[in-house]
CSV table of C-alpha atoms in Angstrom, one decimal:
chain,number,residue,atom,x,y,z
I,660,UNK,CA,-8.6,-41.5,-2.0
I,661,UNK,CA,-12.3,-41.2,-1.2
I,662,UNK,CA,-14.5,-39.2,-3.6
I,663,UNK,CA,-17.6,-37.2,-2.6
I,664,UNK,CA,-20.2,-35.2,-4.6
I,665,UNK,CA,-20.3,-32.4,-1.9
I,666,UNK,CA,-18.1,-31.4,0.9
I,667,UNK,CA,-19.8,-29.1,3.5
I,668,UNK,CA,-17.3,-27.2,5.6
I,669,UNK,CA,-19.0,-26.2,8.8
I,670,UNK,CA,-21.6,-28.3,10.7
I,671,UNK,CA,-23.5,-25.5,12.5
I,672,UNK,CA,-27.2,-25.0,11.9
I,673,UNK,CA,-26.9,-23.9,8.3
I,674,UNK,CA,-24.1,-26.3,7.3
I,675,UNK,CA,-25.8,-29.3,8.9
I,676,UNK,CA,-29.1,-28.4,7.1
I,677,UNK,CA,-27.2,-28.3,3.8
I,678,UNK,CA,-25.5,-31.6,4.5
I,679,UNK,CA,-28.8,-33.3,5.3
I,680,UNK,CA,-30.5,-31.8,2.3
I,681,UNK,CA,-27.8,-33.0,-0.1
I,682,UNK,CA,-27.8,-36.4,1.5
I,683,UNK,CA,-31.6,-36.6,0.9
I,684,UNK,CA,-30.9,-35.9,-2.8
I,685,UNK,CA,-28.8,-39.1,-2.8
I,686,UNK,CA,-25.5,-37.4,-3.1
I,687,UNK,CA,-22.3,-38.6,-1.3
I,688,UNK,CA,-21.7,-35.9,1.3
I,689,UNK,CA,-18.7,-35.1,3.5
I,690,UNK,CA,-19.4,-32.8,6.5
I,691,UNK,CA,-16.4,-31.3,8.3
I,692,UNK,CA,-16.9,-29.7,11.7
I,693,UNK,CA,-14.4,-28.6,14.4
I,694,UNK,CA,-16.6,-29.3,17.4
I,695,UNK,CA,-19.7,-31.4,18.1
I,696,UNK,CA,-22.6,-29.8,19.9
I,697,UNK,CA,-22.9,-30.5,23.6
I,698,UNK,CA,-25.7,-33.1,24.2
I,699,UNK,CA,-29.0,-31.8,25.7
I,700,UNK,CA,-30.3,-32.4,29.2
I,701,UNK,CA,-33.6,-31.1,30.4
I,702,UNK,CA,-32.1,-29.6,33.5
I,703,UNK,CA,-29.2,-27.7,31.9
I,704,UNK,CA,-29.1,-23.9,31.8
I,705,UNK,CA,-30.3,-22.1,28.7
I,706,UNK,CA,-27.6,-21.2,26.2
I,707,UNK,CA,-26.7,-17.6,25.6
I,708,UNK,CA,-27.0,-17.9,21.8
I,709,UNK,CA,-30.6,-18.1,20.6
I,710,UNK,CA,-32.4,-17.3,17.4
I,711,UNK,CA,-35.9,-16.2,16.4
I,712,UNK,CA,-37.0,-19.0,14.1
I,713,UNK,CA,-39.6,-18.0,11.5
I,714,UNK,CA,-42.4,-20.4,10.5
I,715,UNK,CA,-40.8,-20.6,7.1
I,716,UNK,CA,-37.6,-21.9,8.7
I,717,UNK,CA,-39.7,-24.4,10.6
I,718,UNK,CA,-41.1,-25.7,7.3
I,719,UNK,CA,-37.5,-26.1,6.0
I,720,UNK,CA,-36.4,-27.9,9.2
I,721,UNK,CA,-39.5,-30.1,9.0
I,722,UNK,CA,-38.7,-31.0,5.4
I,723,UNK,CA,-35.2,-32.1,6.6
I,724,UNK,CA,-36.8,-34.2,9.4
I,725,UNK,CA,-35.2,-32.1,12.2
I,726,UNK,CA,-37.9,-29.9,13.7
I,727,UNK,CA,-39.7,-32.5,15.8
I,728,UNK,CA,-36.5,-33.5,17.6
I,729,UNK,CA,-35.7,-29.8,18.2
I,730,UNK,CA,-39.2,-28.9,19.5
I,731,UNK,CA,-39.1,-32.1,21.7
I,732,UNK,CA,-36.1,-30.5,23.6
I,733,UNK,CA,-37.3,-27.0,24.3
I,734,UNK,CA,-38.6,-24.1,22.2
I,735,UNK,CA,-40.6,-21.0,23.1
I,736,UNK,CA,-43.3,-19.9,20.6
I,737,UNK,CA,-44.3,-16.3,20.6
I,738,UNK,CA,-47.4,-14.7,19.3
I,739,UNK,CA,-46.9,-11.0,19.9
I,740,UNK,CA,-44.2,-8.5,18.8
I,741,UNK,CA,-44.0,-4.8,19.9
I,742,UNK,CA,-41.5,-2.1,19.0
I,743,UNK,CA,-41.3,1.5,20.2
I,744,UNK,CA,-39.1,4.4,21.1
I,745,UNK,CA,-41.6,6.7,22.9
I,746,UNK,CA,-44.0,4.6,25.1
I,747,UNK,CA,-47.0,6.3,23.5
I,748,UNK,CA,-45.9,5.5,19.9
I,749,UNK,CA,-45.9,1.8,19.5
I,750,UNK,CA,-46.3,-0.7,16.7
I,751,UNK,CA,-47.8,-4.0,17.8
I,752,UNK,CA,-48.1,-7.2,15.8
I,753,UNK,CA,-50.1,-10.3,16.6
I,754,UNK,CA,-50.1,-13.8,15.0
I,755,UNK,CA,-53.9,-13.5,14.6
I,756,UNK,CA,-53.3,-10.8,12.0
I,757,UNK,CA,-51.6,-13.4,9.8
I,758,UNK,CA,-54.0,-16.2,10.7
I,759,UNK,CA,-51.1,-18.0,12.4
I,760,UNK,CA,-50.9,-19.9,15.6
I,761,UNK,CA,-47.6,-18.1,16.4
I,762,UNK,CA,-45.2,-15.7,14.8
I,763,UNK,CA,-42.2,-17.9,15.4
I,764,UNK,CA,-40.1,-19.5,18.0
I,765,UNK,CA,-37.1,-18.5,20.2
I,766,UNK,CA,-34.8,-21.5,20.1
I,767,UNK,CA,-31.2,-22.1,21.3
I,768,UNK,CA,-28.9,-22.4,18.3
I,769,UNK,CA,-27.4,-25.6,19.7
I,770,UNK,CA,-30.7,-27.4,19.9
I,771,UNK,CA,-31.4,-26.7,16.2
I,772,UNK,CA,-28.0,-28.0,15.5
I,773,UNK,CA,-28.6,-31.1,17.6
I,774,UNK,CA,-32.0,-31.7,15.8
I,775,UNK,CA,-30.2,-31.7,12.5
I,776,UNK,CA,-27.2,-33.8,13.7
I,777,UNK,CA,-29.7,-36.4,14.9
I,778,UNK,CA,-30.7,-37.0,11.2
I,779,UNK,CA,-27.1,-37.9,10.1
I,780,UNK,CA,-27.5,-41.6,11.1
I,781,UNK,CA,-30.4,-41.8,8.6
I,782,UNK,CA,-28.0,-41.5,5.7
I,783,UNK,CA,-25.3,-44.0,4.9
I,784,UNK,CA,-24.1,-41.5,2.1
I,785,UNK,CA,-23.3,-38.8,4.7
I,786,UNK,CA,-19.8,-39.0,6.3
I,787,UNK,CA,-18.9,-36.8,9.3
I,788,UNK,CA,-15.4,-35.7,10.1
I,789,UNK,CA,-15.5,-34.2,13.6
I,790,UNK,CA,-13.4,-32.8,15.2
I,791,UNK,CA,-11.6,-31.7,12.1
I,792,UNK,CA,-11.0,-28.5,10.1
I,793,UNK,CA,-10.3,-27.5,6.6
I,794,UNK,CA,-6.5,-27.1,5.9
I,795,UNK,CA,-6.4,-26.3,2.2
I,796,UNK,CA,-8.2,-26.6,-1.2
I,797,UNK,CA,-6.6,-27.5,-4.5
I,798,UNK,CA,-8.7,-26.6,-7.5
I,799,UNK,CA,-8.9,-28.5,-10.8
I,800,UNK,CA,-11.5,-30.6,-12.6
I,801,UNK,CA,-12.2,-31.8,-9.1
I,802,UNK,CA,-11.4,-30.0,-5.8
I,803,UNK,CA,-8.9,-31.7,-3.4
I,804,UNK,CA,-10.0,-31.0,0.1
I,805,UNK,CA,-7.2,-31.4,2.7
I,806,UNK,CA,-8.1,-31.5,6.4
I,807,UNK,CA,-6.0,-30.7,9.4
I,808,UNK,CA,-6.0,-34.3,10.4
I,809,UNK,CA,-4.0,-35.1,7.2
I,810,UNK,CA,-6.9,-36.8,5.3
I,811,UNK,CA,-7.6,-35.7,1.8
I,812,UNK,CA,-10.8,-36.1,-0.4
I,813,UNK,CA,-11.7,-35.3,-4.0
I,814,UNK,CA,-15.1,-33.5,-4.3
I,815,UNK,CA,-17.2,-31.9,-7.0
I,816,UNK,CA,-18.6,-29.1,-4.9
I,817,UNK,CA,-17.4,-27.4,-1.7
I,818,UNK,CA,-20.0,-25.6,0.4
I,819,UNK,CA,-18.7,-22.9,2.7
I,820,UNK,CA,-20.8,-22.9,5.8
I,821,UNK,CA,-17.9,-22.0,8.1
I,822,UNK,CA,-19.1,-18.7,9.4
I,823,UNK,CA,-18.3,-15.0,9.1
I,824,UNK,CA,-14.5,-15.6,9.0
I,825,UNK,CA,-15.0,-18.3,6.3
I,826,UNK,CA,-11.8,-20.2,5.3
I,827,UNK,CA,-13.6,-21.5,2.2
I,828,UNK,CA,-14.3,-18.0,1.1
I,829,UNK,CA,-10.7,-17.0,1.6
I,830,UNK,CA,-9.3,-20.0,-0.2
I,831,UNK,CA,-11.7,-19.5,-3.1
I,832,UNK,CA,-10.5,-15.9,-3.4
I,833,UNK,CA,-13.8,-14.3,-2.8
I,834,UNK,CA,-13.7,-10.8,-1.4
I,835,UNK,CA,-16.1,-9.2,1.0
I,836,UNK,CA,-17.7,-5.8,1.5
I,837,UNK,CA,-17.7,-5.1,5.3
I,838,UNK,CA,-17.9,-2.5,7.9
I,839,UNK,CA,-18.0,-2.3,11.7
I,840,UNK,CA,-21.1,-0.8,13.4
I,841,UNK,CA,-18.8,0.4,16.2
I,842,UNK,CA,-21.2,-1.2,18.7
I,843,UNK,CA,-21.2,-4.4,20.7
I,844,UNK,CA,-24.2,-6.5,21.5
I,845,UNK,CA,-24.7,-8.0,25.0
I,846,UNK,CA,-26.9,-11.1,25.6
I,847,UNK,CA,-28.2,-11.6,29.2
I,848,UNK,CA,-30.3,-14.6,30.2
I,849,UNK,CA,-32.6,-13.8,33.1
I,850,UNK,CA,-35.6,-15.2,35.0
I,851,UNK,CA,-38.6,-12.9,34.9
I,852,UNK,CA,-41.4,-12.7,37.4
I,853,UNK,CA,-43.9,-11.3,34.8
I,854,UNK,CA,-45.7,-13.8,32.5
I,855,UNK,CA,-44.4,-12.7,29.1
I,856,UNK,CA,-43.5,-15.9,27.4
I,857,UNK,CA,-45.7,-15.1,24.3
I,858,UNK,CA,-44.2,-11.7,23.4
I,859,UNK,CA,-40.9,-10.3,22.1
I,860,UNK,CA,-40.4,-6.6,22.4
I,861,UNK,CA,-37.8,-3.9,21.5
I,862,UNK,CA,-37.3,-0.3,22.6
I,863,UNK,CA,-35.1,2.0,20.6
I,864,UNK,CA,-32.6,4.2,22.4
I,865,UNK,CA,-29.9,6.7,21.0
I,866,UNK,CA,-27.2,4.3,22.1
I,867,UNK,CA,-28.9,1.3,20.5
I,868,UNK,CA,-32.0,-0.9,21.0
I,869,UNK,CA,-32.9,-3.0,24.1
I,870,UNK,CA,-34.9,-6.1,23.5
I,871,UNK,CA,-36.6,-9.0,25.3
I,872,UNK,CA,-36.9,-12.5,23.8
I,873,UNK,CA,-39.0,-15.0,25.7
I,874,UNK,CA,-37.3,-18.3,26.6
I,875,UNK,CA,-38.8,-21.6,27.8
I,876,UNK,CA,-39.9,-21.6,31.4
I,877,UNK,CA,-37.9,-23.6,34.0
I,878,UNK,CA,-39.3,-25.4,37.0
I,879,UNK,CA,-38.0,-24.3,40.4
I,880,UNK,CA,-39.4,-25.6,43.7
I,881,UNK,CA,-42.3,-27.1,41.8
I,882,UNK,CA,-43.3,-23.8,40.2
I,883,UNK,CA,-42.7,-22.6,36.6
I,884,UNK,CA,-40.4,-19.6,36.3
I,885,UNK,CA,-40.3,-17.5,33.2
I,886,UNK,CA,-37.0,-16.9,31.4
I,887,UNK,CA,-35.9,-14.4,28.9
I,888,UNK,CA,-33.0,-13.3,26.8
I,889,UNK,CA,-32.2,-9.6,27.0
I,890,UNK,CA,-30.3,-7.9,24.2
I,891,UNK,CA,-28.4,-4.7,25.0
I,892,UNK,CA,-26.7,-2.7,22.2
I,893,UNK,CA,-24.2,-0.1,23.2
I,894,UNK,CA,-20.6,1.2,22.7
I,895,UNK,CA,-17.8,-1.3,23.1
I,896,UNK,CA,-16.6,0.5,26.2
I,897,UNK,CA,-20.0,0.4,27.8
I,898,UNK,CA,-20.6,-3.3,27.0
I,899,UNK,CA,-17.1,-4.1,28.4
I,900,UNK,CA,-18.1,-2.3,31.7
I,901,UNK,CA,-21.3,-4.3,31.9
I,902,UNK,CA,-19.6,-7.7,31.2
I,903,UNK,CA,-17.2,-7.0,34.1
I,904,UNK,CA,-20.0,-6.6,36.6
I,905,UNK,CA,-21.3,-9.2,39.0
I,906,UNK,CA,-24.8,-10.6,38.3
I,907,UNK,CA,-26.2,-8.4,41.1
I,908,UNK,CA,-24.6,-5.3,39.7
I,909,UNK,CA,-25.7,-6.1,36.2
I,910,UNK,CA,-29.3,-6.7,37.4
I,911,UNK,CA,-29.3,-3.2,38.9
I,912,UNK,CA,-28.1,-1.7,35.6
I,913,UNK,CA,-30.7,-3.7,33.6
I,914,UNK,CA,-33.6,-2.5,35.9
I,915,UNK,CA,-32.3,1.1,35.5
I,916,UNK,CA,-32.0,1.1,31.8
I,917,UNK,CA,-34.6,-1.4,30.4
I,918,UNK,CA,-38.3,-0.4,30.1
I,919,UNK,CA,-40.7,-1.1,32.9
I,920,UNK,CA,-42.3,-3.8,30.8
I,921,UNK,CA,-39.5,-6.1,31.8
I,922,UNK,CA,-40.4,-6.2,35.5
I,923,UNK,CA,-38.4,-7.9,38.2
I,924,UNK,CA,-35.5,-10.2,37.1
I,925,UNK,CA,-32.6,-12.3,38.2
I,926,UNK,CA,-29.5,-12.5,36.0
I,927,UNK,CA,-28.4,-16.0,35.1
I,928,UNK,CA,-25.6,-15.6,32.6
I,929,UNK,CA,-24.3,-13.2,30.0
I,930,UNK,CA,-21.9,-12.6,27.1
I,931,UNK,CA,-21.2,-10.2,24.3
I,932,UNK,CA,-20.0,-9.9,20.7
I,933,UNK,CA,-19.1,-7.0,18.2
I,934,UNK,CA,-21.5,-6.0,15.5
I,935,UNK,CA,-20.2,-6.2,11.9
I,936,UNK,CA,-21.8,-6.4,8.5
I,937,UNK,CA,-20.2,-8.6,5.8
I,938,UNK,CA,-21.4,-9.5,2.3
I,939,UNK,CA,-19.4,-11.7,-0.1
I,940,UNK,CA,-18.7,-10.1,-3.4
I,941,UNK,CA,-19.7,-13.4,-5.0
I,942,UNK,CA,-21.4,-16.5,-3.7
I,943,UNK,CA,-19.6,-18.9,-6.0
I,944,UNK,CA,-16.1,-19.3,-7.3
I,945,UNK,CA,-13.8,-22.2,-8.3
I,946,UNK,CA,-16.3,-25.0,-7.5
I,947,UNK,CA,-17.2,-23.4,-4.1
I,948,UNK,CA,-20.5,-22.0,-3.0
I,949,UNK,CA,-21.2,-19.9,0.1
I,950,UNK,CA,-24.2,-20.1,2.4
I,951,UNK,CA,-25.2,-18.5,5.7
I,952,UNK,CA,-22.7,-16.3,7.5
I,953,UNK,CA,-20.0,-17.3,5.1
I,954,UNK,CA,-21.9,-15.3,2.5
I,955,UNK,CA,-23.5,-12.6,4.6
I,956,UNK,CA,-23.8,-11.4,8.1
I,957,UNK,CA,-26.6,-9.1,9.3
I,958,UNK,CA,-27.3,-6.8,12.1
I,959,UNK,CA,-29.1,-9.1,14.7
I,960,UNK,CA,-31.8,-6.5,15.2
I,961,UNK,CA,-34.7,-8.8,14.1
I,962,UNK,CA,-32.9,-12.1,14.7
I,963,UNK,CA,-33.1,-12.9,10.9
I,964,UNK,CA,-29.5,-14.2,10.4
I,965,UNK,CA,-30.2,-17.9,10.6
I,966,UNK,CA,-33.5,-17.6,8.8
I,967,UNK,CA,-31.6,-16.1,5.8
I,968,UNK,CA,-29.2,-19.0,6.1
I,969,UNK,CA,-31.9,-21.6,6.0
I,970,UNK,CA,-33.4,-19.8,2.9
I,971,UNK,CA,-29.9,-20.1,1.3
I,972,UNK,CA,-30.0,-23.8,1.9
I,973,UNK,CA,-33.5,-24.1,0.5
I,974,UNK,CA,-32.6,-22.2,-2.7
I,975,UNK,CA,-29.4,-24.2,-3.1
I,976,UNK,CA,-31.2,-27.5,-2.8
I,977,UNK,CA,-33.9,-26.3,-5.2
I,978,UNK,CA,-31.5,-25.4,-8.0
I,979,UNK,CA,-29.4,-28.6,-7.6
I,980,UNK,CA,-32.3,-31.1,-7.3
I,981,UNK,CA,-32.2,-33.5,-10.2
I,982,UNK,CA,-28.9,-32.0,-11.5
I,983,UNK,CA,-26.2,-34.6,-12.2
I,984,UNK,CA,-23.5,-32.0,-12.7
I,985,UNK,CA,-23.3,-29.1,-10.2
I,986,UNK,CA,-22.0,-26.7,-12.7
I,987,UNK,CA,-21.3,-23.0,-12.3
I,988,UNK,CA,-24.4,-22.1,-14.3
I,989,UNK,CA,-26.5,-24.1,-11.8
I,990,UNK,CA,-24.9,-22.4,-8.9
I,991,UNK,CA,-25.3,-19.0,-10.5
I,992,UNK,CA,-29.1,-19.6,-10.3
I,993,UNK,CA,-28.7,-20.0,-6.5
I,994,UNK,CA,-26.9,-16.7,-6.3
I,995,UNK,CA,-29.5,-14.9,-8.4
I,996,UNK,CA,-32.2,-16.3,-6.1
I,997,UNK,CA,-30.5,-15.3,-2.8
I,998,UNK,CA,-28.3,-12.3,-3.2
I,999,UNK,CA,-31.1,-9.7,-3.7
I,1000,UNK,CA,-33.1,-10.9,-0.8
I,1001,UNK,CA,-30.1,-11.0,1.5
I,1002,UNK,CA,-29.0,-7.5,0.5
I,1003,UNK,CA,-32.6,-6.2,1.0
I,1004,UNK,CA,-32.7,-7.6,4.5
I,1005,UNK,CA,-29.3,-6.3,5.4
I,1006,UNK,CA,-30.3,-2.8,4.1
I,1007,UNK,CA,-33.6,-2.9,5.8
I,1008,UNK,CA,-32.1,-3.8,9.2
I,1009,UNK,CA,-29.5,-1.0,8.8
I,1010,UNK,CA,-32.2,1.5,7.9
I,1011,UNK,CA,-34.0,0.8,11.2
I,1012,UNK,CA,-30.8,0.6,13.2
I,1013,UNK,CA,-29.2,3.8,12.0
I,1014,UNK,CA,-32.6,5.7,11.8
I,1015,UNK,CA,-33.2,5.1,15.5
I,1016,UNK,CA,-29.6,5.2,16.9
I,1017,UNK,CA,-29.4,8.9,17.4
I,1018,UNK,CA,-30.9,11.7,19.5
I,1019,UNK,CA,-31.6,14.3,16.8
I,1020,UNK,CA,-34.9,15.9,17.9
I,1021,UNK,CA,-36.6,16.4,14.5
I,1022,UNK,CA,-35.8,12.9,13.4
I,1023,UNK,CA,-37.1,11.5,16.7
I,1024,UNK,CA,-40.4,13.3,16.1
I,1025,UNK,CA,-40.7,11.8,12.6
I,1026,UNK,CA,-39.8,8.2,13.5
I,1027,UNK,CA,-42.2,8.2,16.5
I,1028,UNK,CA,-45.0,9.5,14.3
I,1029,UNK,CA,-44.1,6.8,11.8
I,1030,UNK,CA,-44.4,4.1,14.4
I,1031,UNK,CA,-47.8,5.5,15.5
I,1032,UNK,CA,-49.0,5.6,11.9
I,1033,UNK,CA,-47.7,2.0,11.3
I,1034,UNK,CA,-49.8,0.7,14.2
I,1035,UNK,CA,-53.0,1.5,12.1
I,1036,UNK,CA,-51.6,0.8,8.7
I,1037,UNK,CA,-53.7,-2.3,8.0
I,1038,UNK,CA,-52.5,-4.3,5.0
I,1039,UNK,CA,-49.2,-2.4,4.8
I,1040,UNK,CA,-48.5,-3.3,8.5
I,1041,UNK,CA,-49.2,-7.0,7.6
I,1042,UNK,CA,-46.7,-6.9,4.7
I,1043,UNK,CA,-44.0,-5.3,7.0
I,1044,UNK,CA,-44.6,-8.1,9.5
I,1045,UNK,CA,-44.2,-10.8,6.9
I,1046,UNK,CA,-40.9,-9.1,5.8
I,1047,UNK,CA,-39.6,-8.8,9.3
I,1048,UNK,CA,-40.4,-12.5,10.0
I,1049,UNK,CA,-38.7,-13.6,6.8
I,1050,UNK,CA,-41.9,-15.1,5.4
I,1051,UNK,CA,-42.4,-15.5,1.7
């Protein structure tokens, strides 16, 4: 039976980053993933699932050797961010305020994953099992990892990077604190006539925020056409109605309900998912450690989910660097580093989400005044921006 130092279950963005990081430490790594990412072609349509990648996440991906390959495919840097409820009460942010070239990048999740997977061949000590899934774990001095294919491996540490419904978390007996926001989120890829590829904006409404994320331009008939990802929060019933529409019908609804800043659009593709919050009651148990969505999910209001996951990876690699034995005390240091930050970001996003998702007149007055004041808040505004972007 083969023996590994670390088995990473889940080869998405966060799991792949952890696998590469542990391989760079010289450890023998097993990565298990159910489905390989589709290859990239320059003329293929944009994916629905995208993330707002912070500059700190870019630094982490650079340290793993994966950012260059990702950016060589397609990414969309943005320099400005605006948020408002009433059009006259806006808070605006610009990269110049932080002395940065851009605030971050909007990137398709799959392309980040591909950039990381491209690093696997650099490491003879990294073994990929794909397509395959975790069947069971047997705990002892070493953990026996059994896969659906029938293969079994002995490992010192199991890393759960297998998403919000983590099997690693369940098998390790780790409970979660969770609730449903009773809302769904719809993602709509569009072409946009207005040149707005350097800005992401968000307008709050009683039924939920509506947002614009810039995407890489496409070339059509020899001309560049802007693209964007629209994010529409609403009741499950309303989102179900929208998803059942034709692209032409959905376009009419978008133009009716999104702010005028959007301008003329054409709908390309769309999909939806429910909003839930989960937080593991512990990040470690029985030789297993949780990272990314396996440990915590967050309201996607500011697109911080994957950035928190990459910070998990960074912290886990920091505490394990140079450690021959990946003991519970070492892993506890990881949990102490990450749990408070993840909880703070979860709570902060919930505060904004719940604070703006109602039509109570006195509260509307207060929150719009707060946005107006925040626009001229100087250093405080800069600190809020750093927090929103997941910067240290």
